[in-house]
mmCIF file of C-alpha atoms in Angstrom:
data_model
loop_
_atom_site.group_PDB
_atom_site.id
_atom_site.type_symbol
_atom_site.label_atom_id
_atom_site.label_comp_id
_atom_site.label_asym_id
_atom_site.label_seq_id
_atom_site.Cartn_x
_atom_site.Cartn_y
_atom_site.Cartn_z
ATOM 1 C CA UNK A 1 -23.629 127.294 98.105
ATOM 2 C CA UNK A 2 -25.596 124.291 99.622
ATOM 3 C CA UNK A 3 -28.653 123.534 97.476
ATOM 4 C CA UNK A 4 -31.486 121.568 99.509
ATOM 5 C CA UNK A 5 -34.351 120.392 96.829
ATOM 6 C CA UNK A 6 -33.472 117.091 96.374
ATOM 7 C CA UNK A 7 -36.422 116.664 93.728
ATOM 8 C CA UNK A 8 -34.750 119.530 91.539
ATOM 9 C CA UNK A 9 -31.353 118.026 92.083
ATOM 10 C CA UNK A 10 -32.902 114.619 90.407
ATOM 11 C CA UNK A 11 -34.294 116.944 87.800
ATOM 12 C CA UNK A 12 -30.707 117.935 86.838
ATOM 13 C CA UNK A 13 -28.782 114.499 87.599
ATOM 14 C CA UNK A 14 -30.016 113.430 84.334
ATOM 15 C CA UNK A 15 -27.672 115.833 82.173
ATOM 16 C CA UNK A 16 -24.758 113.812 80.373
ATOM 17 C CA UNK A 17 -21.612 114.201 82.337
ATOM 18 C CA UNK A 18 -19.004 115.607 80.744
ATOM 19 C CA UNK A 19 -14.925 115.877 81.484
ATOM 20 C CA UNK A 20 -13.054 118.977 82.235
ATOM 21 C CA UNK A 21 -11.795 119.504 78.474
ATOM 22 C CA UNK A 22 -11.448 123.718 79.347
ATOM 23 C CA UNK A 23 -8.678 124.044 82.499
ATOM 24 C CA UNK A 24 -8.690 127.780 81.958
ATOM 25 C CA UNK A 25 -11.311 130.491 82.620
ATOM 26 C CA UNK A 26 -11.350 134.480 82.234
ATOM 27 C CA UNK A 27 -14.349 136.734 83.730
ATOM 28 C CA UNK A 28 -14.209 140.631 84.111
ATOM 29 C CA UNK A 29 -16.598 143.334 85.760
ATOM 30 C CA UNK A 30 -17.988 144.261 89.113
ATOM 31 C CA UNK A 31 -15.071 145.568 91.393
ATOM 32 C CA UNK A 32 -17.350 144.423 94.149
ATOM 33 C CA UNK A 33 -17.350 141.086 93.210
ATOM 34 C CA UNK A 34 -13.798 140.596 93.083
ATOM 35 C CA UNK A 35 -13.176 138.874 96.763
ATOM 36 C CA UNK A 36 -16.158 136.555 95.696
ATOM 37 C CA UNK A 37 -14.739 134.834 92.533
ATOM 38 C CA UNK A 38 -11.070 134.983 93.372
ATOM 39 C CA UNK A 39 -12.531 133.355 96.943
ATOM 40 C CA UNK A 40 -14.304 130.760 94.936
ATOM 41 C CA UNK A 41 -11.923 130.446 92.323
ATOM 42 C CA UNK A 42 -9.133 129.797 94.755
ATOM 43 C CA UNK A 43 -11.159 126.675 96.552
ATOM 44 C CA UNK A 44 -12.642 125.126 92.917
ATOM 45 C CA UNK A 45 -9.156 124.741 92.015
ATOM 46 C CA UNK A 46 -8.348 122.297 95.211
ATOM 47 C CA UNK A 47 -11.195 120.076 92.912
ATOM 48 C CA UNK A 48 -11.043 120.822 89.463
ATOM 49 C CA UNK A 49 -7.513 121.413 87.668
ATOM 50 C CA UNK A 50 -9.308 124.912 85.964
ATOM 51 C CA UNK A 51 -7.550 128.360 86.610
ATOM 52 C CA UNK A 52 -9.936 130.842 86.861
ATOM 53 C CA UNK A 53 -8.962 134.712 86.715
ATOM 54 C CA UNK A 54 -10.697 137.467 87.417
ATOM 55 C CA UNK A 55 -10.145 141.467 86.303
ATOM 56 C CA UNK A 56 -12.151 143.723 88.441
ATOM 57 C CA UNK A 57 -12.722 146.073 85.850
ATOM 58 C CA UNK A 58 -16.353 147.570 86.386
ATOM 59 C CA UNK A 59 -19.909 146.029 85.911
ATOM 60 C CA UNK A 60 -20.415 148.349 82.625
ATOM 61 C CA UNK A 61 -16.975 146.794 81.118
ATOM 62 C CA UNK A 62 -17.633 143.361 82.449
ATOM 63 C CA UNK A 63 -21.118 143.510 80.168
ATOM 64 C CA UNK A 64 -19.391 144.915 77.764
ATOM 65 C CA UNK A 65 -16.426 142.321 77.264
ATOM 66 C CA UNK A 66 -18.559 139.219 77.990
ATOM 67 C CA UNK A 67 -20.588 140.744 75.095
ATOM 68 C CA UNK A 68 -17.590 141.008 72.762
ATOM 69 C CA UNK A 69 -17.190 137.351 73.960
ATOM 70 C CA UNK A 70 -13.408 138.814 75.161
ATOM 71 C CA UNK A 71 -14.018 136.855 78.435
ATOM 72 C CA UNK A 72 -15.680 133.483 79.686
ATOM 73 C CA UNK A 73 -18.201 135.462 82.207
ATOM 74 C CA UNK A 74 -18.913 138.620 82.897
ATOM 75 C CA UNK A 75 -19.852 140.332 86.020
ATOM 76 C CA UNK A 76 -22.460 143.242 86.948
ATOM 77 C CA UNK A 77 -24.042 144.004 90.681
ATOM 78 C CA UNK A 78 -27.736 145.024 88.443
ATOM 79 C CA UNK A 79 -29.194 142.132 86.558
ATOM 80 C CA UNK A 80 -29.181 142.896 82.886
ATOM 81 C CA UNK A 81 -32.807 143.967 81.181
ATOM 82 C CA UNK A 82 -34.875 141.580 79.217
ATOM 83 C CA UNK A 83 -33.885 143.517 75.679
ATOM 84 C CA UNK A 84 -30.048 143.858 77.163
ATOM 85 C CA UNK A 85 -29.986 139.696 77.675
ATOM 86 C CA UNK A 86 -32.285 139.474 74.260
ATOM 87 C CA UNK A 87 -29.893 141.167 72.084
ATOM 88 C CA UNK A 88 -26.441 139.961 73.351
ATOM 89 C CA UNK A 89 -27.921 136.415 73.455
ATOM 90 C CA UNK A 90 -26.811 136.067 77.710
ATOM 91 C CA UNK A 91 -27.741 134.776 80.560
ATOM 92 C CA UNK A 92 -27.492 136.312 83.048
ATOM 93 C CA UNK A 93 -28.274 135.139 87.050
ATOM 94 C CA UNK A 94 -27.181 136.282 90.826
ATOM 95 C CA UNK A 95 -24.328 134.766 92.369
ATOM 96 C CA UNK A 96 -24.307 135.987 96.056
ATOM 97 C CA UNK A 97 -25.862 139.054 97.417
ATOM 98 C CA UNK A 98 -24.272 142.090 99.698
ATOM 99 C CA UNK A 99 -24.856 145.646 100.103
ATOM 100 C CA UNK A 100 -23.738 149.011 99.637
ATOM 101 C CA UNK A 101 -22.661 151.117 102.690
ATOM 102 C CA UNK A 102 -21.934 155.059 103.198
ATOM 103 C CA UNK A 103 -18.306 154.966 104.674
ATOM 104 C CA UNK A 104 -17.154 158.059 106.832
ATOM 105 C CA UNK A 105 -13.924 159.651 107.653
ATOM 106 C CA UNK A 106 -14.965 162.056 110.384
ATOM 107 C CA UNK A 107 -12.478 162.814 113.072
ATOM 108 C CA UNK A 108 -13.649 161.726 116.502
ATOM 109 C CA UNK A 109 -16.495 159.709 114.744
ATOM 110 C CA UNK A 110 -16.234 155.719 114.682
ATOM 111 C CA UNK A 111 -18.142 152.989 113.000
ATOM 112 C CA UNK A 112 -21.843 153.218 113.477
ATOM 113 C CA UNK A 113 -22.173 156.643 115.368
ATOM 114 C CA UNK A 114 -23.297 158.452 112.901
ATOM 115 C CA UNK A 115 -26.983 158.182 111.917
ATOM 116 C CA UNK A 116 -28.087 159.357 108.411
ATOM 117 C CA UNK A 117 -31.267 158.592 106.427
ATOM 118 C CA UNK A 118 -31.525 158.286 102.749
ATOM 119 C CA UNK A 119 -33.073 162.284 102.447
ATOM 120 C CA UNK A 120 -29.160 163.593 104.166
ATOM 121 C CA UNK A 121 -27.533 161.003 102.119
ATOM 122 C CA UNK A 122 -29.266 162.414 98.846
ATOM 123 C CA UNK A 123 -28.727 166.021 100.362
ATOM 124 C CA UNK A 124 -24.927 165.210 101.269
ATOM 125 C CA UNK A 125 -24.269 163.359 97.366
ATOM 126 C CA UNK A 126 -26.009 166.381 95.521
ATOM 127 C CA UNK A 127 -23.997 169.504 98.020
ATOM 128 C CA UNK A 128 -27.004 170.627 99.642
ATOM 129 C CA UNK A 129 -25.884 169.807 103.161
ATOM 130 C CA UNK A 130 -21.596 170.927 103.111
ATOM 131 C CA UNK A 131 -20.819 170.702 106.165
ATOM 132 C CA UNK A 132 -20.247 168.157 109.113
ATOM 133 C CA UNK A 133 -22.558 170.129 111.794
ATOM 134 C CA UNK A 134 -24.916 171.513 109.476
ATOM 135 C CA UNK A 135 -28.552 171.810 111.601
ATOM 136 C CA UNK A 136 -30.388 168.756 109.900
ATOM 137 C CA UNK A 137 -27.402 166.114 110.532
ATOM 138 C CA UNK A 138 -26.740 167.547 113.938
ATOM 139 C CA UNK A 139 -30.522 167.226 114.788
ATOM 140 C CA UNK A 140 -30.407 163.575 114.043
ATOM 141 C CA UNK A 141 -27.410 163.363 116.382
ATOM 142 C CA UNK A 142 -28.188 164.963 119.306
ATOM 143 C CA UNK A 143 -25.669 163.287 121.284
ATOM 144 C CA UNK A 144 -22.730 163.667 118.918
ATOM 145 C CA UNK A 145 -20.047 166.136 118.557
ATOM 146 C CA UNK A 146 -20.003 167.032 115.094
ATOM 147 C CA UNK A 147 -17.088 169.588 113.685
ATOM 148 C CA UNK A 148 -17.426 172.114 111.352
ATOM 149 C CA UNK A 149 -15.993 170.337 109.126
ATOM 150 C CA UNK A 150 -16.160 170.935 104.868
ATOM 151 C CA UNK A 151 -17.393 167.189 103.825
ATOM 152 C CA UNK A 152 -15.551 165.958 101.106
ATOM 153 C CA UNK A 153 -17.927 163.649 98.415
ATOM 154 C CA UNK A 154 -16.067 161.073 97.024
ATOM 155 C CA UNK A 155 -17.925 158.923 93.960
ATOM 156 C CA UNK A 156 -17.111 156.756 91.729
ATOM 157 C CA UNK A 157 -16.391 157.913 88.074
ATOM 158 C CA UNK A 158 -16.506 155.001 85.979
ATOM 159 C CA UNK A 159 -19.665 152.936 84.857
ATOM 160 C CA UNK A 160 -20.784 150.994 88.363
ATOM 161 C CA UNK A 161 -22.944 149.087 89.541
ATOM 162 C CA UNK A 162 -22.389 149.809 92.879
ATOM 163 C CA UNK A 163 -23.146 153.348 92.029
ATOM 164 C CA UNK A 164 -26.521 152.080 90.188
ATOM 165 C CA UNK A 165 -27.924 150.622 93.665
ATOM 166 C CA UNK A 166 -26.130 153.172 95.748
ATOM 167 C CA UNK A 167 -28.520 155.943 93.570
ATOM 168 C CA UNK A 168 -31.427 153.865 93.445
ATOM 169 C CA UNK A 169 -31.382 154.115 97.266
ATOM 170 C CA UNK A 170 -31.219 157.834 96.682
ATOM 171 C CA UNK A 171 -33.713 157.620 94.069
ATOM 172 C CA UNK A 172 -36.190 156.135 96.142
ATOM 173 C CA UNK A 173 -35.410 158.022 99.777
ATOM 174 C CA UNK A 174 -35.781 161.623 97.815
ATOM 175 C CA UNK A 175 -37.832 163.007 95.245
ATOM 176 C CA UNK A 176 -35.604 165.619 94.798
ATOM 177 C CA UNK A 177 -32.419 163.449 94.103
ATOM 178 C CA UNK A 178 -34.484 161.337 91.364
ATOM 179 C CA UNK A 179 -35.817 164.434 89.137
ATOM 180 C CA UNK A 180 -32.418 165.557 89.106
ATOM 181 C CA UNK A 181 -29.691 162.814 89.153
ATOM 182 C CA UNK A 182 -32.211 159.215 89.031
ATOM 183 C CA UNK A 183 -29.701 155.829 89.340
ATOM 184 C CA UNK A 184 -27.647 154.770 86.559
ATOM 185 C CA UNK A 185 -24.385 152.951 86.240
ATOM 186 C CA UNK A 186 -22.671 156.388 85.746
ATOM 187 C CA UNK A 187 -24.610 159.929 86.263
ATOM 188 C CA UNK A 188 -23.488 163.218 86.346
ATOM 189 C CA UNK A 189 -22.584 164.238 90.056
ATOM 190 C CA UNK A 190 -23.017 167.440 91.643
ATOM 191 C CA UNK A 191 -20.339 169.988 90.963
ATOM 192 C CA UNK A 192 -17.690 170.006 93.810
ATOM 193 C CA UNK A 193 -17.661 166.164 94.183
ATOM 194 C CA UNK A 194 -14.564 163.920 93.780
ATOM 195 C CA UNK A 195 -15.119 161.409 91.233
ATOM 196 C CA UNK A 196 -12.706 158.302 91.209
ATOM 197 C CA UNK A 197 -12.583 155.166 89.085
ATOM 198 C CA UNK A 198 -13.226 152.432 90.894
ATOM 199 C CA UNK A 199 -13.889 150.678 94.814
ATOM 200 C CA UNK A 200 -10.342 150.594 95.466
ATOM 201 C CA UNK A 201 -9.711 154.363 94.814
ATOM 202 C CA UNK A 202 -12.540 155.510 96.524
ATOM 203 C CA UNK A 203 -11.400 153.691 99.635
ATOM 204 C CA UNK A 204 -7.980 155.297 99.468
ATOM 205 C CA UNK A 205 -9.702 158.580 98.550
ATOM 206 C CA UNK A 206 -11.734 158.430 101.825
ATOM 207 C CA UNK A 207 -8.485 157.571 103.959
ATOM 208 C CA UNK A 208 -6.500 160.555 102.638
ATOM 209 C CA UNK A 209 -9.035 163.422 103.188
ATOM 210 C CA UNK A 210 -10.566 164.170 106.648
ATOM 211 C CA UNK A 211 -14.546 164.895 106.192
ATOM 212 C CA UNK A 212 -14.839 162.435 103.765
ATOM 213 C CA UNK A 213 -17.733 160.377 102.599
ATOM 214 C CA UNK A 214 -18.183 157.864 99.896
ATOM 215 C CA UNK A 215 -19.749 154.504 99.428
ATOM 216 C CA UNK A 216 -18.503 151.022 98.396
ATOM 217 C CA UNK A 217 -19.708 147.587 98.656
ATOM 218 C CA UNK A 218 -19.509 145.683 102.294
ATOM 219 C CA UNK A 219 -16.933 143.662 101.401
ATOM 220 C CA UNK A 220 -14.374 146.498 101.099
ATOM 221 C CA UNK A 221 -15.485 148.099 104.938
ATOM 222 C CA UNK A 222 -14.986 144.403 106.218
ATOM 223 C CA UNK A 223 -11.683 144.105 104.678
ATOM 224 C CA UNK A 224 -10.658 147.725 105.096
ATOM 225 C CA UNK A 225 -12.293 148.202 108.216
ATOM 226 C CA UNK A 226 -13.766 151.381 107.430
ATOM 227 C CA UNK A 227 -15.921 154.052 109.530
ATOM 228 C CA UNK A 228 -19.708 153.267 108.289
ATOM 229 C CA UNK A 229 -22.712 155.171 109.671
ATOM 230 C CA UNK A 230 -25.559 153.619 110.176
ATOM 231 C CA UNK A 231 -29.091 154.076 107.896
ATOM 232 C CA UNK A 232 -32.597 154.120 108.894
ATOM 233 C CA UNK A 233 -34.504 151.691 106.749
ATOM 234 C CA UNK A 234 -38.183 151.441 105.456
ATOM 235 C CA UNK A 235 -39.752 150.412 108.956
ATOM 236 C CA UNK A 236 -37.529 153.499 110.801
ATOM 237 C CA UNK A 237 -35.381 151.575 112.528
ATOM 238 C CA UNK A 238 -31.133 152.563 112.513
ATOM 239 C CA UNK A 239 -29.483 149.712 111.380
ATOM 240 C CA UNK A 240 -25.892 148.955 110.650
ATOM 241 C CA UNK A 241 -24.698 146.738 107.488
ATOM 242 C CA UNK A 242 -24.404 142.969 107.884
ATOM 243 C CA UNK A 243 -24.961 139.823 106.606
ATOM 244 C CA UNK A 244 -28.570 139.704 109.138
ATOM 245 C CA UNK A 245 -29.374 142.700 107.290
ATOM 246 C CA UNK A 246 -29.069 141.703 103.704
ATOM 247 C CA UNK A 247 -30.883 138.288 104.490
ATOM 248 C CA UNK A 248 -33.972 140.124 105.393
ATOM 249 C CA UNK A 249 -33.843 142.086 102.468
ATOM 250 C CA UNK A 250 -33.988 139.630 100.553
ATOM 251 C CA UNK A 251 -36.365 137.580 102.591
ATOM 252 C CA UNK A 252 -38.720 140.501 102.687
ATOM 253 C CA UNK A 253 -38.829 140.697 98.391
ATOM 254 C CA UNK A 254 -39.643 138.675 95.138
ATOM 255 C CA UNK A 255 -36.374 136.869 95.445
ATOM 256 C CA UNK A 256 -37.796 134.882 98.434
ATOM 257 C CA UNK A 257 -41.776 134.528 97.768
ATOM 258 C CA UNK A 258 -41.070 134.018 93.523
ATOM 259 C CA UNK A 259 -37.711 133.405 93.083
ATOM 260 C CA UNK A 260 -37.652 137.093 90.924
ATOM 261 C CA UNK A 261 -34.491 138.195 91.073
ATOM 262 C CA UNK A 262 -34.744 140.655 88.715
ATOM 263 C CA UNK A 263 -36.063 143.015 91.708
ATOM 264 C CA UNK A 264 -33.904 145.622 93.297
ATOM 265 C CA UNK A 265 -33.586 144.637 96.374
ATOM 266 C CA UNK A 266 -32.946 148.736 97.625
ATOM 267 C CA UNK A 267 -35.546 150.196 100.347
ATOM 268 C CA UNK A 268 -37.052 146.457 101.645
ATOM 269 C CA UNK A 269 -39.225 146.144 104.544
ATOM 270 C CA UNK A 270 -38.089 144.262 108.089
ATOM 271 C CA UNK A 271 -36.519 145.752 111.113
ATOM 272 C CA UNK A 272 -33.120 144.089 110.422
ATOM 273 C CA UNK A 273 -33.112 145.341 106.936
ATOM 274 C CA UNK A 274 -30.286 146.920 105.158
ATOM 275 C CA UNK A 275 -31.857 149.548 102.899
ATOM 276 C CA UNK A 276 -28.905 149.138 100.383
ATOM 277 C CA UNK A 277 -29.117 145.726 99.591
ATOM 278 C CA UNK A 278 -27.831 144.427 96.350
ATOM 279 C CA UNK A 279 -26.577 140.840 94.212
ATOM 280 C CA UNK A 280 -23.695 141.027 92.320
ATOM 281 C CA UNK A 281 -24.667 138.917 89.167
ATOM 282 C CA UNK A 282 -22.698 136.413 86.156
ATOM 283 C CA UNK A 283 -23.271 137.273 82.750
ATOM 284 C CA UNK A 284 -22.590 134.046 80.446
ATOM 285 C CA UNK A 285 -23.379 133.697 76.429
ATOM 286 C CA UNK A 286 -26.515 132.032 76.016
ATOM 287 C CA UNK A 287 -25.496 130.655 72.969
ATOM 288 C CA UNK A 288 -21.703 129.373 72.977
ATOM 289 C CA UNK A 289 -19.213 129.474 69.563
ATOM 290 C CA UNK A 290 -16.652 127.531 72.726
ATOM 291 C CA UNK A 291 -18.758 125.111 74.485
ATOM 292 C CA UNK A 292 -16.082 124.044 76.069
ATOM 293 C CA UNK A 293 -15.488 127.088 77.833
ATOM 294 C CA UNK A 294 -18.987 127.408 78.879
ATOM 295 C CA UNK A 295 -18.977 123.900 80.007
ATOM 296 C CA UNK A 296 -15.962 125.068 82.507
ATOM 297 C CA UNK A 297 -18.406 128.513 83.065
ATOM 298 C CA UNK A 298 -21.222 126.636 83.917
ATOM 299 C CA UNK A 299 -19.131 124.081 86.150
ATOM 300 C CA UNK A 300 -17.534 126.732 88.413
ATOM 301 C CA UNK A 301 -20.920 128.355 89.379
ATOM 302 C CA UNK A 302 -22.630 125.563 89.709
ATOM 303 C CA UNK A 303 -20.008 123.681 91.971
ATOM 304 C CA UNK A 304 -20.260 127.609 93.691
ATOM 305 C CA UNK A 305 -23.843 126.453 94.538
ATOM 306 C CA UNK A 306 -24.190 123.381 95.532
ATOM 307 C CA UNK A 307 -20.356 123.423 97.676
ATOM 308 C CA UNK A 308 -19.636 127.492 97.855
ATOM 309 C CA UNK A 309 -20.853 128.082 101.410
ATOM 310 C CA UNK A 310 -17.292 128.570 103.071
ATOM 311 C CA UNK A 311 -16.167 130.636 99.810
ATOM 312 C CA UNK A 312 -19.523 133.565 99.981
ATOM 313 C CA UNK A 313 -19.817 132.921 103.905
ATOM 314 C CA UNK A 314 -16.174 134.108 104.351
ATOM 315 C CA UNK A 315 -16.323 137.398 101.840
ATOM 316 C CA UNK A 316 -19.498 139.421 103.118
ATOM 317 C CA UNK A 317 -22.030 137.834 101.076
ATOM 318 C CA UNK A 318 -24.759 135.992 101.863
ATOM 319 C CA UNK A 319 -26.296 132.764 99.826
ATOM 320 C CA UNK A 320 -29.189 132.868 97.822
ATOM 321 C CA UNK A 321 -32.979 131.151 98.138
ATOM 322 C CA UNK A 322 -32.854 127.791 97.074
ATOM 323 C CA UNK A 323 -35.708 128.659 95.164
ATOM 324 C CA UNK A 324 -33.500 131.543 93.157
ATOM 325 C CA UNK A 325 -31.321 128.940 92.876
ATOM 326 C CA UNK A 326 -33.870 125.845 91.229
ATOM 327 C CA UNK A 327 -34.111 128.958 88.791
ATOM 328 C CA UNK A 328 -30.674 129.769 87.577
ATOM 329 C CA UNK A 329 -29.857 125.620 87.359
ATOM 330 C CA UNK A 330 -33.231 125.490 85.130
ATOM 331 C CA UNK A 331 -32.110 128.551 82.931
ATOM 332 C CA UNK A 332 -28.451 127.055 82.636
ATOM 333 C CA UNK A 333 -29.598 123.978 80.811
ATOM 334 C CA UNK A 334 -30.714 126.411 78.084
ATOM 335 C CA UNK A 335 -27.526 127.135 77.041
ATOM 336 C CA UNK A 336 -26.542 125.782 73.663
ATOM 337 C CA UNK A 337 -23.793 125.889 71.005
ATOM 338 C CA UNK A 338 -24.181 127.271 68.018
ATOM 339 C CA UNK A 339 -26.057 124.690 66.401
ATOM 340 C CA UNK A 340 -28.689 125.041 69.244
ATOM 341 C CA UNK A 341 -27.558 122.080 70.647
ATOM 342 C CA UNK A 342 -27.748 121.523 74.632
ATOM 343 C CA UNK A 343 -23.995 121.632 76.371
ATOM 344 C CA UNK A 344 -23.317 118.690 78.008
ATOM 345 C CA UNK A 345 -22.743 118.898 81.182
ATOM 346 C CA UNK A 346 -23.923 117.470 84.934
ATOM 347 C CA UNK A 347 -25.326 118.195 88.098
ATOM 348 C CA UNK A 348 -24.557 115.174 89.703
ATOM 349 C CA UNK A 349 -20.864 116.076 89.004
ATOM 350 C CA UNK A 350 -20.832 118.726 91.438
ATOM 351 C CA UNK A 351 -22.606 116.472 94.111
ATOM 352 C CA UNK A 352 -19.201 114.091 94.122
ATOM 353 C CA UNK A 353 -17.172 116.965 94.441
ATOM 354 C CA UNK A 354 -16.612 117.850 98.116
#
């Protein structure tokens, strides 16, 4: 992704350049995040003889192998905590950022017909609200047809982190929803729901059962070309998911104004926003037993930034701040082997590479 500070570029030119001694590198986690890396991983390899695979396994197992140090990177759509980072000795930054979107399968209905705020969503995921025409979603539809239809919740069953932001949302749009589910990687859902493990499943899920509703990340209603409804976000306004929408999320938080990416980036102010915004974020060892593997880590994402634009442009996902950026190069130099010695490694090696 095109980085612009030239006077932080200079700042990084200065790392010893190093050759390609790793040509193979393994990263698990975030379901979502799969069409990013295998995107990016596809065009690094027309400059850089490195084979990068992917497993989209979950962000909980992604955390979890990179911690085991079973993979080169990790991958998690929450940013890990300070103690979480502190004891596993990561690093871990945002790569891209999305959203997550409420996907329908209501006969008659199309994409972005059907209005919903976060109060039916959080009535809808916890069975309060059963049924298709119930009173309060009709109400908010006056000019729809709605059938008395059961409405079938489909959610996600393994340890997510779609399902963190996606209940964060909730979280934050209902009192009600927060005393008695909050957001978590993995809660316990309201009894009558359909849990499935993983993005992929839930899509199918939604397909095969009329008066369906589930959520998933962008990237899987862009590919799929799914039935979404729209949301109303924080300044009331009914707005459908897009890449518009997740840039003013993020433009309208700490990301933009202080580079803090650690902020959810759920429930943002801005007309255009999308009020499920999210990042999908790498997980890396801090301190490396194989720097030459995290030489190769380090290499991929940073080429990502500085050339990725095509790769994140072309997969639902927008690019980052520069000044989130600045940050992540910074925090990569910190990386050392095991004797606490920098990696060697160079900015100005991504620069040639176009």
């Amino acid at each position: 992704m095109s980085f612009k500070n030239k006077i932080i570029f200079a700042a990084f030119i200065a790392v010893s350049p190093a050759t390609y001694a790793q040509n193979q590198l393994s990263g698990a986690g975030s379901s979502a995040a799969e069409i990013l890396y295998t995107s990016m991983a596809a065009a690094y390899s027309k400059y850089a003889q490195v084979n990068v695979t992917y497993q989209p396994s979950s962000s909980t197992d992604g955390l979890q192998q990179v911690k085991a140090r079973k993979v080169d990177f990790g991958a998690t759509d929450v940013a890990l905590s300070a103690d979480e980072r502190k004891s596993g000795k990561l690093l871990c930054f945002p790569t891209a950022v999305s959203g997550i979107v409420p996907i329908i399968n209501v006969p008659g209905l199309t994409s972005g017909q059907l209005k919903l705020t976060g109060e039916l969503l959080a009535d809808i995921f916890s069975r309060k609200i059963t049924k298709w025409n119930d009173p309060k979603v009709q109400a908010l539809n006056p000019g729809l047809t709605l059938p008395a239809l059961p409405i079938t919740v489909v959610t996600r069953l393994d340890g997510s982190g779609t399902t963190f932001n996606f209940t964060d949302y909730l979280s934050k749009s209902s009192p009600e929803w927060k005393a008695a589910y909050g957001s978590n990687y993995s809660i316990t859902w309201a009894a009558g729901t359909t849990p499935v493990k993983g993005s992929a499943s839930v899509v199918a899920a939604l397909r095969q059962t009329a008066g369906a509703i589930g959520y998933v990340d962008y990237q899987y209603v862009s590919k799929n070309k799914l039935n979404f409804a729209l949301l109303k976000n924080r300044d009331g306004k009914f707005v459908a998911p897009s890449g518009a929408g997740f840039s003013s999320a993020m433009n309208n938080s700490g990301w933009a104004t202080k580079g803090a990416y650690e902020e959810m980036l759920t429930d943002k102010p801005g007309a255009a926003s999308w009020p499920i915004t999210a990042s999908t974020f790498a997980i890396v060892p801090l301190v490396s037993s194989t720097p030459d593997n995290a030489v190769a880590a380090i290499k991929f994402f940073t080429w990502g930034f500085v050339h990725g634009d095509a790769a994140v442009g072309g997969t639902a996902f927008v690019r980052l701040p520069d000044n989130v950026q600045g940050r992540i190069f910074g925090e990569l130099t910190t990386i050392t082997d095991t004797a606490g010695a920098p990696l060697k490694w160079s900015l100005a090696d991504m620069l040639k590479m176009h």
